[in-house]
mmCIF file with all atom_site columns, C-alpha atoms and ligand atoms in Angstrom:
data_model
loop_
_atom_site.group_PDB
_atom_site.id
_atom_site.type_symbol
_atom_site.label_atom_id
_atom_site.label_alt_id
_atom_site.label_comp_id
_atom_site.label_asym_id
_atom_site.label_entity_id
_atom_site.label_seq_id
_atom_site.pdbx_PDB_ins_code
_atom_site.Cartn_x
_atom_site.Cartn_y
_atom_site.Cartn_z
_atom_site.occupancy
_atom_site.B_iso_or_equiv
_atom_site.pdbx_formal_charge
_atom_site.auth_seq_id
_atom_site.auth_comp_id
_atom_site.auth_asym_id
_atom_site.auth_atom_id
_atom_site.pdbx_PDB_model_num
ATOM   1   C  CA  . UNK A 1 1   ? 0.000   0.000   0.000   1.00 53.00 ? 1   UNK A CA  1
ATOM   2   C  CA  . UNK A 1 2   ? 1.448   3.337   -1.053  1.00 56.00 ? 2   UNK A CA  1
ATOM   3   C  CA  . UNK A 1 3   ? 1.766   6.177   1.419   1.00 53.00 ? 3   UNK A CA  1
ATOM   4   C  CA  . UNK A 1 4   ? -0.974  8.127   -0.336  1.00 65.00 ? 4   UNK A CA  1
ATOM   5   C  CA  . UNK A 1 5   ? -3.608  5.446   0.208   1.00 77.00 ? 5   UNK A CA  1
ATOM   6   C  CA  . UNK A 1 6   ? -6.062  4.645   2.931   1.00 87.00 ? 6   UNK A CA  1
ATOM   7   C  CA  . UNK A 1 7   ? -6.739  0.961   3.636   1.00 92.00 ? 7   UNK A CA  1
ATOM   8   C  CA  . UNK A 1 8   ? -9.610  -0.648  1.760   1.00 92.00 ? 8   UNK A CA  1
ATOM   9   C  CA  . UNK A 1 9   ? -11.444 -1.460  4.993   1.00 94.00 ? 9   UNK A CA  1
ATOM   10  C  CA  . UNK A 1 10  ? -11.122 2.053   6.402   1.00 94.00 ? 10  UNK A CA  1
ATOM   11  C  CA  . UNK A 1 11  ? -12.143 3.785   3.181   1.00 94.00 ? 11  UNK A CA  1
ATOM   12  C  CA  . UNK A 1 12  ? -15.034 1.382   2.621   1.00 94.00 ? 12  UNK A CA  1
ATOM   13  C  CA  . UNK A 1 13  ? -16.485 1.558   6.112   1.00 96.00 ? 13  UNK A CA  1
ATOM   14  C  CA  . UNK A 1 14  ? -16.157 5.326   6.359   1.00 96.00 ? 14  UNK A CA  1
ATOM   15  C  CA  . UNK A 1 15  ? -17.256 5.866   2.723   1.00 96.00 ? 15  UNK A CA  1
ATOM   16  C  CA  . UNK A 1 16  ? -14.312 8.220   2.254   1.00 95.00 ? 16  UNK A CA  1
ATOM   17  C  CA  . UNK A 1 17  ? -11.869 8.903   -0.554  1.00 95.00 ? 17  UNK A CA  1
ATOM   18  C  CA  . UNK A 1 18  ? -9.493  5.946   -1.075  1.00 93.00 ? 18  UNK A CA  1
ATOM   19  C  CA  . UNK A 1 19  ? -6.513  8.265   -1.645  1.00 93.00 ? 19  UNK A CA  1
ATOM   20  C  CA  . UNK A 1 20  ? -6.723  10.796  1.192   1.00 93.00 ? 20  UNK A CA  1
ATOM   21  C  CA  . UNK A 1 21  ? -9.396  9.323   3.495   1.00 93.00 ? 21  UNK A CA  1
ATOM   22  C  CA  . UNK A 1 22  ? -10.890 12.757  4.158   1.00 94.00 ? 22  UNK A CA  1
ATOM   23  C  CA  . UNK A 1 23  ? -13.260 13.585  1.299   1.00 95.00 ? 23  UNK A CA  1
ATOM   24  C  CA  . UNK A 1 24  ? -16.690 11.980  1.217   1.00 96.00 ? 24  UNK A CA  1
ATOM   25  C  CA  . UNK A 1 25  ? -17.325 9.392   -1.497  1.00 95.00 ? 25  UNK A CA  1
ATOM   26  C  CA  . UNK A 1 26  ? -21.080 9.998   -1.762  1.00 96.00 ? 26  UNK A CA  1
ATOM   27  C  CA  . UNK A 1 27  ? -23.070 13.160  -2.348  1.00 94.00 ? 27  UNK A CA  1
ATOM   28  C  CA  . UNK A 1 28  ? -26.307 11.577  -1.126  1.00 92.00 ? 28  UNK A CA  1
ATOM   29  C  CA  . UNK A 1 29  ? -27.114 8.142   0.138   1.00 92.00 ? 29  UNK A CA  1
ATOM   30  C  CA  . UNK A 1 30  ? -25.775 6.165   -2.823  1.00 92.00 ? 30  UNK A CA  1
ATOM   31  C  CA  . UNK A 1 31  ? -24.700 8.702   -5.475  1.00 93.00 ? 31  UNK A CA  1
ATOM   32  C  CA  . UNK A 1 32  ? -20.931 9.014   -6.010  1.00 93.00 ? 32  UNK A CA  1
ATOM   33  C  CA  . UNK A 1 33  ? -19.548 12.545  -5.928  1.00 95.00 ? 33  UNK A CA  1
ATOM   34  C  CA  . UNK A 1 34  ? -17.826 13.749  -9.113  1.00 95.00 ? 34  UNK A CA  1
ATOM   35  C  CA  . UNK A 1 35  ? -14.534 14.306  -7.247  1.00 95.00 ? 35  UNK A CA  1
ATOM   36  C  CA  . UNK A 1 36  ? -12.966 14.306  -3.803  1.00 95.00 ? 36  UNK A CA  1
ATOM   37  C  CA  . UNK A 1 37  ? -13.460 17.663  -2.091  1.00 95.00 ? 37  UNK A CA  1
ATOM   38  C  CA  . UNK A 1 38  ? -10.204 17.251  -0.144  1.00 95.00 ? 38  UNK A CA  1
ATOM   39  C  CA  . UNK A 1 39  ? -7.643  15.975  -2.672  1.00 93.00 ? 39  UNK A CA  1
ATOM   40  C  CA  . UNK A 1 40  ? -9.434  16.317  -6.016  1.00 92.00 ? 40  UNK A CA  1
ATOM   41  C  CA  . UNK A 1 41  ? -9.357  12.623  -6.994  1.00 92.00 ? 41  UNK A CA  1
ATOM   42  C  CA  . UNK A 1 42  ? -11.730 12.223  -9.933  1.00 92.00 ? 42  UNK A CA  1
ATOM   43  C  CA  . UNK A 1 43  ? -14.489 9.845   -8.823  1.00 91.00 ? 43  UNK A CA  1
ATOM   44  C  CA  . UNK A 1 44  ? -16.298 10.158  -12.136 1.00 90.00 ? 44  UNK A CA  1
ATOM   45  C  CA  . UNK A 1 45  ? -13.811 7.691   -13.645 1.00 87.00 ? 45  UNK A CA  1
ATOM   46  C  CA  . UNK A 1 46  ? -14.696 5.069   -11.047 1.00 88.00 ? 46  UNK A CA  1
ATOM   47  C  CA  . UNK A 1 47  ? -16.946 2.562   -12.745 1.00 86.00 ? 47  UNK A CA  1
ATOM   48  C  CA  . UNK A 1 48  ? -18.581 0.362   -10.139 1.00 86.00 ? 48  UNK A CA  1
ATOM   49  C  CA  . UNK A 1 49  ? -21.097 -0.871  -12.699 1.00 85.00 ? 49  UNK A CA  1
ATOM   50  C  CA  . UNK A 1 50  ? -24.137 -2.708  -11.447 1.00 85.00 ? 50  UNK A CA  1
ATOM   51  C  CA  . UNK A 1 51  ? -22.488 -5.964  -10.427 1.00 81.00 ? 51  UNK A CA  1
ATOM   52  C  CA  . UNK A 1 52  ? -23.271 -5.253  -6.795  1.00 84.00 ? 52  UNK A CA  1
ATOM   53  C  CA  . UNK A 1 53  ? -27.027 -5.507  -7.378  1.00 90.00 ? 53  UNK A CA  1
ATOM   54  C  CA  . UNK A 1 54  ? -27.227 -9.298  -7.651  1.00 91.00 ? 54  UNK A CA  1
ATOM   55  C  CA  . UNK A 1 55  ? -25.519 -10.083 -4.319  1.00 90.00 ? 55  UNK A CA  1
ATOM   56  C  CA  . UNK A 1 56  ? -27.630 -7.425  -2.635  1.00 92.00 ? 56  UNK A CA  1
ATOM   57  C  CA  . UNK A 1 57  ? -30.827 -8.911  -4.041  1.00 93.00 ? 57  UNK A CA  1
ATOM   58  C  CA  . UNK A 1 58  ? -29.843 -12.421 -2.994  1.00 95.00 ? 58  UNK A CA  1
ATOM   59  C  CA  . UNK A 1 59  ? -28.773 -11.504 0.526   1.00 94.00 ? 59  UNK A CA  1
ATOM   60  C  CA  . UNK A 1 60  ? -31.632 -9.083  1.031   1.00 95.00 ? 60  UNK A CA  1
ATOM   61  C  CA  . UNK A 1 61  ? -34.173 -11.612 -0.225  1.00 95.00 ? 61  UNK A CA  1
ATOM   62  C  CA  . UNK A 1 62  ? -32.784 -14.276 2.083   1.00 96.00 ? 62  UNK A CA  1
ATOM   63  C  CA  . UNK A 1 63  ? -32.748 -11.972 5.111   1.00 95.00 ? 63  UNK A CA  1
ATOM   64  C  CA  . UNK A 1 64  ? -36.149 -10.365 4.568   1.00 96.00 ? 64  UNK A CA  1
ATOM   65  C  CA  . UNK A 1 65  ? -38.082 -13.436 3.470   1.00 96.00 ? 65  UNK A CA  1
ATOM   66  C  CA  . UNK A 1 66  ? -36.348 -15.596 6.061   1.00 97.00 ? 66  UNK A CA  1
ATOM   67  C  CA  . UNK A 1 67  ? -36.994 -12.975 8.721   1.00 96.00 ? 67  UNK A CA  1
ATOM   68  C  CA  . UNK A 1 68  ? -40.642 -12.671 7.748   1.00 97.00 ? 68  UNK A CA  1
ATOM   69  C  CA  . UNK A 1 69  ? -41.140 -16.437 7.834   1.00 97.00 ? 69  UNK A CA  1
ATOM   70  C  CA  . UNK A 1 70  ? -39.377 -16.752 11.191  1.00 98.00 ? 70  UNK A CA  1
ATOM   71  C  CA  . UNK A 1 71  ? -41.336 -13.808 12.614  1.00 97.00 ? 71  UNK A CA  1
ATOM   72  C  CA  . UNK A 1 72  ? -44.619 -15.247 11.366  1.00 97.00 ? 72  UNK A CA  1
ATOM   73  C  CA  . UNK A 1 73  ? -44.007 -18.737 12.752  1.00 97.00 ? 73  UNK A CA  1
ATOM   74  C  CA  . UNK A 1 74  ? -42.685 -17.401 16.051  1.00 97.00 ? 74  UNK A CA  1
ATOM   75  C  CA  . UNK A 1 75  ? -45.223 -14.664 16.862  1.00 97.00 ? 75  UNK A CA  1
ATOM   76  C  CA  . UNK A 1 76  ? -48.100 -15.317 14.429  1.00 96.00 ? 76  UNK A CA  1
ATOM   77  C  CA  . UNK A 1 77  ? -48.881 -11.614 13.969  1.00 97.00 ? 77  UNK A CA  1
ATOM   78  C  CA  . UNK A 1 78  ? -51.722 -10.290 11.776  1.00 97.00 ? 78  UNK A CA  1
ATOM   79  C  CA  . UNK A 1 79  ? -50.814 -9.413  8.197   1.00 96.00 ? 79  UNK A CA  1
ATOM   80  C  CA  . UNK A 1 80  ? -50.866 -5.663  8.818   1.00 97.00 ? 80  UNK A CA  1
ATOM   81  C  CA  . UNK A 1 81  ? -47.912 -6.079  11.194  1.00 97.00 ? 81  UNK A CA  1
ATOM   82  C  CA  . UNK A 1 82  ? -45.916 -7.657  8.371   1.00 96.00 ? 82  UNK A CA  1
ATOM   83  C  CA  . UNK A 1 83  ? -46.971 -4.822  6.071   1.00 97.00 ? 83  UNK A CA  1
ATOM   84  C  CA  . UNK A 1 84  ? -45.752 -2.335  8.667   1.00 97.00 ? 84  UNK A CA  1
ATOM   85  C  CA  . UNK A 1 85  ? -42.401 -3.988  9.405   1.00 97.00 ? 85  UNK A CA  1
ATOM   86  C  CA  . UNK A 1 86  ? -40.937 -5.432  6.225   1.00 97.00 ? 86  UNK A CA  1
ATOM   87  C  CA  . UNK A 1 87  ? -41.104 -2.574  3.674   1.00 97.00 ? 87  UNK A CA  1
ATOM   88  C  CA  . UNK A 1 88  ? -39.042 -0.159  5.795   1.00 97.00 ? 88  UNK A CA  1
ATOM   89  C  CA  . UNK A 1 89  ? -36.652 -2.940  6.830   1.00 96.00 ? 89  UNK A CA  1
ATOM   90  C  CA  . UNK A 1 90  ? -36.165 -3.847  3.165   1.00 96.00 ? 90  UNK A CA  1
ATOM   91  C  CA  . UNK A 1 91  ? -35.613 -0.233  2.135   1.00 96.00 ? 91  UNK A CA  1
ATOM   92  C  CA  . UNK A 1 92  ? -33.136 0.515   4.906   1.00 97.00 ? 92  UNK A CA  1
ATOM   93  C  CA  . UNK A 1 93  ? -31.152 -2.680  4.331   1.00 96.00 ? 93  UNK A CA  1
ATOM   94  C  CA  . UNK A 1 94  ? -31.117 -2.101  0.562   1.00 95.00 ? 94  UNK A CA  1
ATOM   95  C  CA  . UNK A 1 95  ? -29.744 1.425   0.939   1.00 95.00 ? 95  UNK A CA  1
ATOM   96  C  CA  . UNK A 1 96  ? -27.138 0.406   3.509   1.00 95.00 ? 96  UNK A CA  1
ATOM   97  C  CA  . UNK A 1 97  ? -25.983 -2.603  1.500   1.00 95.00 ? 97  UNK A CA  1
ATOM   98  C  CA  . UNK A 1 98  ? -25.856 -0.589  -1.715  1.00 94.00 ? 98  UNK A CA  1
ATOM   99  C  CA  . UNK A 1 99  ? -23.882 2.178   -0.048  1.00 94.00 ? 99  UNK A CA  1
ATOM   100 C  CA  . UNK A 1 100 ? -21.230 -0.066  1.481   1.00 95.00 ? 100 UNK A CA  1
ATOM   101 C  CA  . UNK A 1 101 ? -20.903 -2.430  -1.459  1.00 94.00 ? 101 UNK A CA  1
ATOM   102 C  CA  . UNK A 1 102 ? -20.652 0.470   -3.897  1.00 94.00 ? 102 UNK A CA  1
ATOM   103 C  CA  . UNK A 1 103 ? -18.074 2.071   -1.617  1.00 95.00 ? 103 UNK A CA  1
ATOM   104 C  CA  . UNK A 1 104 ? -16.111 -1.193  -1.514  1.00 94.00 ? 104 UNK A CA  1
ATOM   105 C  CA  . UNK A 1 105 ? -16.117 -1.554  -5.297  1.00 92.00 ? 105 UNK A CA  1
ATOM   106 C  CA  . UNK A 1 106 ? -15.056 2.058   -5.849  1.00 92.00 ? 106 UNK A CA  1
ATOM   107 C  CA  . UNK A 1 107 ? -12.247 1.763   -3.296  1.00 93.00 ? 107 UNK A CA  1
ATOM   108 C  CA  . UNK A 1 108 ? -11.175 -1.573  -4.749  1.00 91.00 ? 108 UNK A CA  1
ATOM   109 C  CA  . UNK A 1 109 ? -11.003 -0.061  -8.205  1.00 91.00 ? 109 UNK A CA  1
ATOM   110 C  CA  . UNK A 1 110 ? -8.724  2.679   -6.917  1.00 91.00 ? 110 UNK A CA  1
ATOM   111 C  CA  . UNK A 1 111 ? -6.462  0.162   -5.170  1.00 90.00 ? 111 UNK A CA  1
ATOM   112 C  CA  . UNK A 1 112 ? -6.356  -2.603  -7.769  1.00 90.00 ? 112 UNK A CA  1
ATOM   113 C  CA  . UNK A 1 113 ? -7.292  -1.152  -11.156 1.00 84.00 ? 113 UNK A CA  1
ATOM   114 C  CA  . UNK A 1 114 ? -6.391  2.509   -10.935 1.00 80.00 ? 114 UNK A CA  1
ATOM   115 C  CA  . UNK A 1 115 ? -5.029  2.477   -14.503 1.00 79.00 ? 115 UNK A CA  1
ATOM   116 C  CA  . UNK A 1 116 ? -8.677  2.404   -15.623 1.00 78.00 ? 116 UNK A CA  1
ATOM   117 C  CA  . UNK A 1 117 ? -9.099  5.712   -13.797 1.00 76.00 ? 117 UNK A CA  1
ATOM   118 C  CA  . UNK A 1 118 ? -6.214  7.258   -15.717 1.00 76.00 ? 118 UNK A CA  1
ATOM   119 C  CA  . UNK A 1 119 ? -3.842  7.202   -12.727 1.00 75.00 ? 119 UNK A CA  1
HETATM 120 ZN ZN1 . ZN  B 2 .   ? -9.377  12.520  -1.496  1.00 95.16 ? 1   ZN  B ZN1 1
#
């Protein structure tokens, strides 16, 4: 790891710039910023693609459907309780998983395939 890099784990978990570790990676919840506000690293050349969607769907489906089945067999709640619980849980988990997986892929690209970013 070069001196001008932050570790993959640190940059991923903090959603910060992989070069300086100070600038934020996202402008909103899941939208990458065009560049690092601290060091100027061009994030627009990071191409995370949409490969992260499939693992998110699989894990999220397993967790939510499994959780709903377990909850139903354990507590036998009325259907409106399921309708109240699972949509927000799904949305929150989807945003969190998308954010951290997208952050991981962007940081990985900087560390492993930075030539694709013109560096
Ligand atoms: Zn930076």
